[in-house]
Coordinates of C-alpha atoms and ligand atoms in Angstrom, one line a residue:
X1 CA 0.1 -0.4 0.4
X2 CA 1.2 3.8 -0.9
X3 CA -0.7 6.1 0.6
X4 CA -0.2 10.1 0.4
X5 CA -0.7 12.7 3.1
X6 CA -0.8 15.6 1.1
X7 CA -2.7 19.4 3.0
X8 CA -0.9 22.8 3.5
X9 CA 2.1 24.1 6.2
X10 CA 0.3 22.4 10.3
X11 CA -2.9 20.9 8.6
X12 CA -1.4 17.8 11.0
X13 CA 0.6 15.2 8.2
X14 CA 3.7 15.6 10.6
X15 CA 1.6 14.5 13.7
X16 CA -1.0 11.8 12.2
X17 CA 1.7 10.5 10.2
X18 CA 4.2 10.0 12.9
X19 CA 0.8 8.1 14.7
X20 CA -0.3 6.2 11.6
X21 CA 3.4 4.8 10.9
X22 CA 2.8 3.7 14.8
X23 CA -0.2 2.0 14.3
X24 CA -0.8 0.3 11.2
X25 CA 3.5 0.0 11.2
X26 CA 4.5 1.2 8.0
X27 CA 7.3 3.3 6.7
X28 CA 6.9 7.2 6.8
X29 CA 8.9 8.9 4.3
X30 CA 8.9 12.9 5.2
X31 CA 10.3 15.3 2.9
X32 CA 10.2 17.8 5.7
X33 CA 12.2 15.8 8.0
X34 CA 15.3 15.0 5.4
X35 CA 15.4 17.8 4.2
X36 CA 16.4 19.4 8.3
X37 CA 18.4 16.6 9.2
X38 CA 20.6 16.9 5.7
X39 CA 20.7 20.7 6.9
X40 CA 21.8 20.3 10.6
X41 CA 24.2 17.2 9.5
X42 CA 25.6 19.9 6.3
X43 CA 25.4 17.9 3.3
X44 CA 25.8 19.1 -0.1
X45 CA 22.0 18.9 -0.1
X46 CA 21.5 19.6 3.4
X47 CA 23.7 23.3 1.5
X48 CA 21.4 23.7 -0.6
X49 CA 18.1 23.3 -0.2
X50 CA 18.9 25.8 3.1
X51 CA 17.2 28.9 1.0
X52 CA 14.9 27.8 0.0
X53 CA 13.2 26.0 3.5
X54 CA 14.0 29.5 4.7
X55 CA 12.5 31.1 2.1
X56 CA 8.9 28.9 2.3
X57 CA 9.5 28.2 -1.6
X58 CA 9.9 23.9 -2.2
X59 CA 13.3 22.7 -3.0
X60 CA 14.2 22.2 -6.5
X61 CA 12.0 18.6 -7.8
X62 CA 15.1 17.0 -9.0
X63 CA 16.9 17.4 -6.0
X64 CA 13.7 16.1 -3.8
X65 CA 13.0 12.8 -6.6
X66 CA 15.9 12.0 -6.1
X67 CA 16.0 12.1 -1.8
X68 CA 12.7 9.7 -2.3
X69 CA 13.8 7.3 -4.4
X70 CA 16.5 7.0 -1.8
X71 CA 15.1 6.3 0.8
X72 CA 12.5 4.2 -2.2
X73 CA 15.4 2.1 -2.6
X74 CA 15.6 1.0 1.2
X75 CA 12.5 -0.5 1.9
X76 CA 11.5 -4.0 1.0
X77 CA 9.4 -3.5 -2.9
X78 CA 6.7 -5.2 -0.5
X79 CA 6.9 -2.4 2.5
X80 CA 3.8 -0.7 2.9
X81 CA 5.0 4.2 2.5
X82 CA 3.3 7.0 3.8
X83 CA 4.4 10.3 2.5
X84 CA 4.2 12.7 4.2
X85 CA 5.2 16.0 2.5
X86 CA 5.7 14.3 -1.0
X87 CA 4.7 14.9 -4.0
X88 CA 4.0 19.0 -3.4
X89 CA 4.6 19.4 -7.5
X90 CA 2.8 17.7 -10.5
X91 CA 6.4 16.9 -11.7
X92 CA 7.4 15.2 -8.3
X93 CA 4.0 12.9 -9.1
X94 CA 5.0 12.1 -11.7
X95 CA 8.6 11.0 -10.6
X96 CA 6.6 8.6 -8.3
X97 CA 4.1 7.5 -10.2
X98 CA 6.9 6.7 -12.7
X99 CA 9.6 4.9 -10.3
X100 CA 6.6 3.3 -8.2
X101 CA 5.7 2.4 -12.2
X102 CA 8.5 0.4 -12.4
X103 CA 8.5 -1.6 -9.2
X104 CA 4.8 -2.8 -10.0
X105 CA 3.2 -0.5 -7.5
X106 CA 1.2 2.6 -7.6
X107 CA -0.6 5.3 -5.0
X108 CA -3.3 3.8 -3.5
X109 CA -4.8 6.4 -2.2
X110 CA -3.7 10.0 -0.9
X111 CA -5.3 11.2 2.8
X112 CA -6.1 15.2 2.0
X113 CA -6.7 16.9 5.5
X114 CA -8.1 20.7 5.1
X115 CA -8.7 23.5 8.1
X116 CA -8.8 26.6 8.1
X117 CA -6.2 29.9 7.5
X118 CA -6.1 30.8 11.1
X119 CA -6.5 27.7 12.2
X120 CA -3.5 26.4 10.2
X121 CA -1.6 29.6 11.5
X122 CA -1.7 29.3 15.1
X123 CA -0.4 25.7 15.6
X124 CA 2.0 27.1 13.0
X125 CA 3.0 29.4 15.5
X126 CA 2.7 27.5 18.8
X127 CA 4.4 24.4 17.2
X128 CA 7.5 23.5 19.5
X129 CA 9.9 19.8 18.2
X130 CA 12.4 18.0 20.1
X131 CA 15.8 19.1 19.1
X132 CA 16.9 15.1 19.9
X133 CA 13.9 12.7 19.4
X134 CA 11.7 15.3 16.8
X135 CA 8.8 14.3 19.5
X136 CA 6.1 17.5 17.7
X137 CA 4.5 19.9 20.8
X138 CA 2.0 22.5 20.8
X139 CA 2.5 25.5 23.2
X140 CA -1.7 25.9 22.7
X141 CA -2.9 22.6 22.1
X142 CA -0.2 19.9 23.0
X143 CA 1.9 21.5 25.3
X144 CA 5.3 20.0 26.8
X145 CA 5.0 19.1 31.1
X146 CA 7.8 21.6 31.2
X147 CA 8.2 24.6 30.0
X148 CA 11.1 24.0 26.4
X149 CA 11.6 20.1 27.6
X150 CA 11.4 17.6 25.3
X151 CA 8.3 15.3 28.0
X152 CA 10.2 11.7 26.2
X153 CA 13.9 12.2 26.5
X154 CA 14.5 15.8 27.8
X155 CA 15.5 17.1 24.8
X156 CA 15.3 20.8 23.9
X157 CA 12.5 22.2 21.8
X158 CA 12.7 24.6 19.4
X159 CA 10.7 26.7 17.4
X160 CA 10.9 26.0 13.7
X161 CA 13.0 29.2 12.2
X162 CA 10.1 29.0 8.6
X163 CA 7.2 29.2 11.3
X164 CA 7.3 32.5 11.3
X165 CA 4.1 34.4 10.1
X166 CA 5.2 36.1 7.0
X167 CA 7.8 32.7 6.0
X168 CA 3.7 31.3 7.4
X169 CA 2.0 32.9 4.9
X170 CA 4.1 32.7 1.9
X171 CA 3.9 28.3 2.4
X172 CA 0.6 28.9 1.9
X173 CA 0.4 30.3 -1.5
X174 CA 2.8 28.4 -2.5
X175 CA 1.1 25.5 -1.6
X176 CA -2.4 26.4 -3.4
X177 CA -0.3 27.3 -6.4
X178 CA 1.9 24.1 -6.7
X179 CA 0.6 21.4 -4.0
X180 CA -3.4 21.9 -4.2
X181 CA -3.3 20.9 -8.4
X182 CA -3.2 17.7 -7.3
X183 CA -6.2 16.9 -5.8
X184 CA -7.1 17.2 -9.6
X185 CA -4.3 15.4 -10.7
X186 CA -5.1 11.9 -8.3
X187 CA -8.9 12.1 -9.1
X188 CA -7.7 11.1 -13.0
X189 CA -6.2 8.4 -11.0
X190 CA -6.8 5.1 -10.3
X191 CA -5.6 6.4 -6.8
X192 CA -8.3 7.2 -4.3
X193 CA -8.8 10.3 -3.0
X194 CA -10.0 10.8 0.6
X195 CA -11.2 14.1 2.1
X196 CA -10.5 14.1 6.1
X197 CA -11.8 16.8 7.9
X198 CA -8.2 18.4 9.8
X199 CA -9.7 20.9 11.8
X200 CA -10.6 18.6 15.0
X201 CA -8.4 17.0 17.8
X202 CA -5.7 15.2 17.0
X203 CA -7.9 12.4 18.5
X204 CA -11.0 13.1 16.4
X205 CA -8.8 13.5 13.3
X206 CA -6.9 10.1 14.4
X207 CA -10.1 8.1 14.1
X208 CA -11.0 9.5 11.5
X209 CA -8.0 9.0 9.6
X210 CA -8.5 5.0 10.4
X211 CA -12.5 4.8 9.4
X212 CA -11.7 6.3 5.7
X213 CA -8.6 4.4 4.7
X214 CA -10.7 0.7 6.6
X215 CA -13.9 2.5 4.6
X216 CA -11.9 3.4 1.2
X217 CA -9.3 1.1 0.9
X218 CA -10.2 -1.6 3.5
X219 CA -6.3 -0.6 5.9
X220 CA -7.2 -1.4 9.5
X221 CA -5.2 -1.5 12.9
X222 CA -4.0 -5.0 14.0
X223 CA -7.4 -6.1 16.1
X224 CA -9.0 -3.8 15.1
Ligands
AP5_1 P1 7.6 20.0 5.6 O1 7.9 20.1 7.3 O2 6.7 19.2 4.8 O3 6.6 21.6 6.1 P2 4.5 21.9 5.9 O4 4.6 20.6 5.3 O5 4.9 23.4 5.0 O6 4.0 20.9 6.9 P3 4.2 21.6 8.5 O7 5.9 20.7 8.6 O8 4.5 23.0 8.2 O9 2.5 21.2 8.9 P4 2.4 19.8 9.1 O10 1.1 19.4 7.4 O11 3.3 18.7 9.7 O12 2.3 19.5 11.2 P5 1.6 19.5 12.3 O13 1.5 17.7 12.5 O14 3.7 19.6 12.6 O15 8.5 21.2 4.5 C1 9.1 22.1 5.1 C2 9.9 23.2 3.8 O16 10.7 21.9 4.0 C3 9.5 23.0 2.9 O17 8.6 24.2 3.0 C4 10.3 23.3 1.7 O18 10.9 23.7 1.6 C5 10.8 21.8 2.2 N1 10.0 20.4 1.1 C6 9.7 19.8 2.4 N2 8.8 18.4 1.2 C7 9.3 19.4 -0.1 C8 8.8 18.2 -0.5 N3 8.2 17.2 -1.6 N4 9.2 19.0 -2.7 C9 10.0 20.4 -2.2 N5 10.2 21.1 -1.0 C10 9.8 20.5 -0.1 O19 1.7 19.8 13.1 C11 1.4 21.3 13.0 C12 1.3 21.8 14.5 O20 0.2 21.5 15.0 C13 2.0 21.2 15.6 O21 2.6 22.2 16.8 C14 1.1 19.5 16.2 O22 1.3 19.8 18.0 C15 -0.3 20.8 16.1 N6 -1.3 19.4 15.7 C16 -1.4 18.3 14.8 N7 -2.9 18.4 14.4 C17 -2.9 18.9 15.7 C18 -4.9 18.8 15.5 N8 -5.7 18.1 15.8 N9 -5.4 20.3 16.8 C19 -4.2 20.9 17.3 N10 -3.2 20.9 17.2 C20 -2.7 20.2 15.7

């Protein structure tokens, strides 16, 4: 099974992607996380991506496609995968289709998470992430027990550089212009496009996603 998590900045792709991976035992490929890790370790890719990410622009398709191809190569062909933040442009979607076709696979489902812009801006402004284990928090909706400290591993919690209000506004524009057209793209393929209202509590969204996956794709958690 190949599933794509699609939606604007702050809608909960990372939050729900991590939960789904745990619930289903699937692999998750999150291009934003991979790019931040490449930037933090100072690889050529990280250096090339930095200026685009800082501006809230998309990193060029050829860099992203090469990155995803490399990660897919490491996976067994039968492994189920959740893509979080990829594809983000029609050329990326076409490249993914070609890579999957080579191994006799295709995109089975696209989970489209939605929420109003004011909710997205508030979520992003309150987001904190652990520098050690990556666990996400939100100072408004899901605060840590001790301010600035990860409940899980005691690591430092930081605010992302691209989460300042101007960059977020630009990221939203970029989403509307370059990524939203993917909904139409996938509606013309065999993939099921499944819209899920992301403007609910994290648990409610999680349940709605599981209901949708069971209904549309016959995907169920073990024991459910
Ligand atoms: P990326 O890291 O993918 O960022 P994004 O798509 O803008 O999404 P976010 O990470 O901001 O939000 P999210 O939907 O994951 O929400 P989250 O779960 O964190 O990309 C960053 C940059 O990398 C891009 O701008 C681009 O430069 C580059 N890039 C990445 N992929 C690329 C690609 N394929 N092509 C080209 N460039 C690429 O939640 C947000 C906050 O809200 C958290 O604090 C969370 O705790 C909280 N929250 C989540 N759900 C809820 C809820 N239901 N209720 C209350 N709070 C909630």
